XYZ file of C-alpha atoms in Angstrom:
98
model
C 16.746 -42.713 -70.543
C 15.841 -39.096 -69.323
C 12.615 -37.412 -70.590
C 12.655 -34.184 -72.294
C 11.716 -31.265 -70.483
C 10.029 -28.111 -72.329
C 12.207 -25.176 -71.871
C 12.098 -21.482 -72.530
C 15.356 -20.019 -74.023
C 16.438 -16.881 -71.923
C 17.404 -14.707 -75.055
C 13.668 -14.716 -75.896
C 13.471 -12.019 -73.356
C 16.909 -10.190 -73.197
C 15.845 -7.167 -75.538
C 18.047 -7.879 -78.474
C 15.440 -7.851 -81.331
C 13.265 -5.146 -79.714
C 11.022 -7.556 -77.388
C 10.424 -6.706 -74.202
C 13.539 -6.969 -71.684
C 13.668 -9.077 -68.598
C 16.214 -9.615 -65.698
C 17.012 -13.292 -65.233
C 14.626 -13.432 -62.634
C 12.152 -12.170 -64.657
C 12.750 -14.570 -66.926
C 12.758 -17.504 -64.528
C 9.392 -15.957 -63.367
C 8.126 -15.915 -66.902
C 9.094 -19.397 -67.785
C 7.014 -20.736 -64.936
C 3.785 -18.154 -65.795
C 4.202 -19.714 -69.204
C 4.319 -23.538 -68.073
C 7.788 -24.393 -68.951
C 9.901 -26.790 -66.983
C 12.999 -25.528 -67.796
C 15.345 -22.547 -68.900
C 18.170 -22.442 -71.224
C 20.332 -19.551 -70.032
C 21.839 -17.320 -72.549
C 25.464 -17.378 -71.460
C 26.266 -13.815 -72.521
C 25.250 -10.348 -71.657
C 22.776 -8.668 -70.860
C 21.740 -12.559 -69.004
C 24.610 -14.896 -67.722
C 27.882 -13.344 -69.083
C 30.967 -15.092 -67.890
C 32.910 -12.125 -66.720
C 30.218 -11.156 -64.474
C 28.622 -14.126 -63.042
C 30.257 -15.186 -59.936
C 29.262 -17.900 -56.832
C 27.018 -15.619 -55.356
C 25.206 -14.496 -58.496
C 24.972 -18.165 -59.182
C 23.551 -18.909 -56.043
C 20.961 -16.178 -56.332
C 19.608 -17.487 -59.474
C 19.697 -21.298 -57.973
C 17.257 -19.949 -55.673
C 15.143 -18.284 -57.650
C 14.640 -21.434 -60.134
C 14.065 -23.477 -57.241
C 11.352 -20.945 -55.571
C 9.560 -21.033 -59.064
C 10.001 -24.500 -59.473
C 11.829 -24.137 -62.908
C 14.900 -25.972 -63.573
C 17.872 -25.157 -65.270
C 18.559 -27.151 -68.283
C 21.613 -25.446 -69.847
C 23.777 -22.240 -71.017
C 24.152 -21.623 -74.321
C 27.453 -20.288 -74.573
C 27.727 -18.952 -78.237
C 31.918 -18.832 -77.929
C 34.160 -20.729 -80.242
C 37.416 -20.684 -79.205
C 38.550 -23.014 -82.155
C 38.482 -19.620 -84.494
C 41.696 -18.663 -86.190
C 42.480 -15.562 -86.362
C 45.652 -13.136 -86.527
C 48.111 -12.906 -83.613
C 46.954 -9.246 -82.697
C 43.386 -9.949 -82.963
C 42.279 -10.894 -79.197
C 39.510 -13.380 -80.575
C 38.670 -14.853 -77.312
C 38.897 -11.997 -75.546
C 36.397 -10.450 -77.893
C 33.743 -13.147 -77.502
C 34.192 -13.392 -73.740
C 33.495 -9.495 -73.730
C 30.288 -9.644 -75.631
């Protein structure tokens, strides 16, 4: 059985509710500064949007995590691809775009 890790959710620094907006690199640094062992990534814009995140970006984030001694503990995807809607409503595309 694995031990639980204390993690910070990157949405805390996404600037969505009027708080400071930090880049993912700044959020990783902040997590280390605050003593968190891991970071849960917000899998949406402005942090880890699936349409903007490629292998190069993931490699950059891996390096940043390693340099601050923070572990990636997951990605919160927020998408529900089982939602139903009328055929003319592109619900999956809408979820991926936000």
